[in-house]
Short mmCIF file of C-alpha atoms in Angstrom, two decimals:
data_model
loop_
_atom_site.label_atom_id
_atom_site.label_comp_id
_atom_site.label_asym_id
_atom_site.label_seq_id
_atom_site.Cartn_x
_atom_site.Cartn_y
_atom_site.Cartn_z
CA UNK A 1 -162.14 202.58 -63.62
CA UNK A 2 -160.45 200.17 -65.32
CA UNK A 3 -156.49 200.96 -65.96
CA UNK A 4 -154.58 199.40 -68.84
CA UNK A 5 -152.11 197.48 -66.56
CA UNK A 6 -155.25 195.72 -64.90
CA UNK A 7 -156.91 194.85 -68.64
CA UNK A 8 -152.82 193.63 -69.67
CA UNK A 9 -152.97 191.50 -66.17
CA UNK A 10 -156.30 189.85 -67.52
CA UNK A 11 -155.02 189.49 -70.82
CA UNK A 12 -151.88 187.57 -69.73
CA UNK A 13 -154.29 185.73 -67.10
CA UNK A 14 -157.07 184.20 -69.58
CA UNK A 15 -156.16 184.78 -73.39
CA UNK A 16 -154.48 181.45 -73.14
CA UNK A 17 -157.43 179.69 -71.51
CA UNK A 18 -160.37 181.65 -73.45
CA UNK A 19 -158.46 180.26 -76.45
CA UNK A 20 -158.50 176.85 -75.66
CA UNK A 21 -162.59 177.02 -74.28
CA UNK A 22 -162.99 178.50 -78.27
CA UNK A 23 -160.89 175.83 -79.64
CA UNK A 24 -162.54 173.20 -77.77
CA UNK A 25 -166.55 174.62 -79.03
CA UNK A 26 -166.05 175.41 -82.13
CA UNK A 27 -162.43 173.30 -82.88
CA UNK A 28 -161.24 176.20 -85.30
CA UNK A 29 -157.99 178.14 -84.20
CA UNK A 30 -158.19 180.84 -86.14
CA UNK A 31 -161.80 181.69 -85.31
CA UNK A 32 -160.85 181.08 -81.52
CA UNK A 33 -158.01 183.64 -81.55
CA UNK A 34 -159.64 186.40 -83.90
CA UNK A 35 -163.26 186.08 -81.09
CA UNK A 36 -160.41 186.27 -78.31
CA UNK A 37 -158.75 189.44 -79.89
CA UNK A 38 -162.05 190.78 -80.39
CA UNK A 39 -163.34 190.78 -77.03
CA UNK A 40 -160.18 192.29 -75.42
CA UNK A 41 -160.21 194.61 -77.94
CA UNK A 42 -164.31 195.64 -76.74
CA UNK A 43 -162.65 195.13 -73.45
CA UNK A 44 -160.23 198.18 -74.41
CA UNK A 45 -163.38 200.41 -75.30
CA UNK A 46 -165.33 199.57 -72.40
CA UNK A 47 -163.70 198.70 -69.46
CA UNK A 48 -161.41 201.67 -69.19
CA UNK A 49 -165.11 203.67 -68.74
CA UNK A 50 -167.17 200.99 -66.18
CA UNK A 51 -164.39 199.27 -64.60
CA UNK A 52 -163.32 195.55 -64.47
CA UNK A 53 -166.66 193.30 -64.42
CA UNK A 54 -166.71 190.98 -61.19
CA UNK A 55 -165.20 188.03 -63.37
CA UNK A 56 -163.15 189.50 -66.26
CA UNK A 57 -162.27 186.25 -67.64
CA UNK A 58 -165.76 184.92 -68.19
CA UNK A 59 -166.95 188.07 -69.63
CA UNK A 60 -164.14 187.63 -72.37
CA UNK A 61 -164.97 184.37 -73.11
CA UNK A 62 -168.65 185.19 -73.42
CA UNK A 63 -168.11 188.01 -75.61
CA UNK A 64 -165.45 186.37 -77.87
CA UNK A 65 -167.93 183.08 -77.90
CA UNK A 66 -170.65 185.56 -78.95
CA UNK A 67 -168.46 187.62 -81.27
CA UNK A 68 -167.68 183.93 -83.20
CA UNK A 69 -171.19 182.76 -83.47
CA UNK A 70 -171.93 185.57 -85.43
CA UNK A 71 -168.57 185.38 -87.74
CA UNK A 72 -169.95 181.68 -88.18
CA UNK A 73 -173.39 183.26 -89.13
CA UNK A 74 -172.58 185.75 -91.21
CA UNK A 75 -170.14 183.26 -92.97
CA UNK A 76 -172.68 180.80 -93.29
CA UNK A 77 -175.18 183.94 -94.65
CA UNK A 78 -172.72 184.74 -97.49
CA UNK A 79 -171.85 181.28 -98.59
CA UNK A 80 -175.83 181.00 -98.89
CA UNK A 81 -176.12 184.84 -100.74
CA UNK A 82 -173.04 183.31 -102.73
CA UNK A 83 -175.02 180.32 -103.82
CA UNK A 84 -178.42 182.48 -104.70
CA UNK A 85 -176.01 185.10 -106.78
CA UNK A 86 -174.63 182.08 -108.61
CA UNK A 87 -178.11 180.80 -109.56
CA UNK A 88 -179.20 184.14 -110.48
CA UNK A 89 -176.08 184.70 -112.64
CA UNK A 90 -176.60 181.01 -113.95
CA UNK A 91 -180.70 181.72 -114.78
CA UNK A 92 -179.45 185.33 -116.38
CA UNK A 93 -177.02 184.07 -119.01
CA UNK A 94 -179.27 181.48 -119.76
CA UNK A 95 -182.26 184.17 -120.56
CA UNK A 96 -179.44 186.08 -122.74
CA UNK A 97 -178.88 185.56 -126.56
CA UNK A 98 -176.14 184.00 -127.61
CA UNK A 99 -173.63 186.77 -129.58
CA UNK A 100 -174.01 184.57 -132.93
CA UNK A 101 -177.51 184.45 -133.33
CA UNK A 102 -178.36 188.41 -132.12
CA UNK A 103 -179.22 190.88 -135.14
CA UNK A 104 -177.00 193.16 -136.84
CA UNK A 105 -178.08 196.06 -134.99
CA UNK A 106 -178.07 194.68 -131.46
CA UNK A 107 -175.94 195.91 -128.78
CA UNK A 108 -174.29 193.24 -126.80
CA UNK A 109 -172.36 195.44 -124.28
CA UNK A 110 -174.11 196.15 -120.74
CA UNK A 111 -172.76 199.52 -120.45
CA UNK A 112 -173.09 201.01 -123.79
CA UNK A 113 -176.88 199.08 -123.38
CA UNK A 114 -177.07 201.11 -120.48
CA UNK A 115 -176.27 204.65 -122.14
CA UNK A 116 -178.95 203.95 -124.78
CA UNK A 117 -181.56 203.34 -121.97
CA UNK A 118 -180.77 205.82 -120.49
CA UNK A 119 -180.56 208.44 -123.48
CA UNK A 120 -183.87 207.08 -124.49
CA UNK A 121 -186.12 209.99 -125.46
CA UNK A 122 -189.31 208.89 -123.18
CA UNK A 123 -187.48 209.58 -120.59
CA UNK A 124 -186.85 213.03 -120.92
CA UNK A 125 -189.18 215.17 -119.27
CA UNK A 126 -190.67 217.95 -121.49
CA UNK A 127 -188.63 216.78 -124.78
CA UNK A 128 -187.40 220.24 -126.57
CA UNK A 129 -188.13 219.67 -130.25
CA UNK A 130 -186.46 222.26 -131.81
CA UNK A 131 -183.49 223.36 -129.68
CA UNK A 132 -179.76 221.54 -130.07
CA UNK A 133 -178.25 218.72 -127.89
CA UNK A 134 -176.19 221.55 -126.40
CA UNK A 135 -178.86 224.12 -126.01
CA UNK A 136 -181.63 221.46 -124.23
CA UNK A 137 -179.00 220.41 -122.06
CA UNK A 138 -178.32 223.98 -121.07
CA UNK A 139 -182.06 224.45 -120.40
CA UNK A 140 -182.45 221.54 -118.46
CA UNK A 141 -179.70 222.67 -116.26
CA UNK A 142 -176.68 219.80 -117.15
CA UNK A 143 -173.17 220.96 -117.39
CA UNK A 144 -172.86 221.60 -121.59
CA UNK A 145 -169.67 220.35 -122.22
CA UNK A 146 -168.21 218.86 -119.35
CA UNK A 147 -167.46 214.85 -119.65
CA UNK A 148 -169.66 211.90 -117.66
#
């Protein structure tokens, strides 16, 4: 069992020198420090449970080199996602009407578009045809009266 005076001792021990090992691999400060503060913060979780590993200061610096590679991956992931969104948005608006030329009855909000869909009669199943708005919706078992 690992007390918190022994996990402080490590901390004041190799923070300073897992730092510099991060800054030195990946040469980005704030990456090194946030993958140090990491690990001791797993460190925290576990070792208090399965005691001090044989070498505590390499098993920080494994874990906060590991726990950077993957911020660098998942940053690297969403700058690409960011890219393929951009292109998507790009491709979209270029599919869309322009405002001037659509026809006097077209709707060129999203959300009210989105109402209409989904109002559309087809996709109501068994369509009452000779009961109310208020009455159907009763039937079908919506809240009458209540707002969306």
């Amino acid at each position: 069992m690992a007390s918190h005076d022994g996990i402080e001792r490590v901390f004041r021990s190799e923070y300073g020198r897992c730092v510099a090992t991060l800054i030195r691999l990946f040469g980005d400060i704030d990456l090194a420090e946030e993958a140090v503060q990491d690990a001791f913060a797993v460190a925290l979780a576990q070792w208090p449970q399965t005691g001090l590993p044989p070498n505590p200061g390499a098993w920080i610096t494994t874990t906060a080199r590991n726990r950077a590679i993957d911020r660098l991956r998942r940053d690297a992931s969403r700058h690409q996602r960011h890219v393929q969104a951009q292109l998507l948005l790009e491709r979209t608006a270029a599919d869309e009407p322009e405002p001037e030329r659509e026809g006097e009855g077209a709707v060129s909000d999203d959300r009210l578009r989105l109402i209409f869909t989904c109002c559309h009669p087809a996709l109501i199943p068994n369509p009452p045809t000779d009961l109310s708005g208020v009455q159907s919706g009763a039937e079908a078992g919506w809240p009458c009266g209540a707002r969306v």
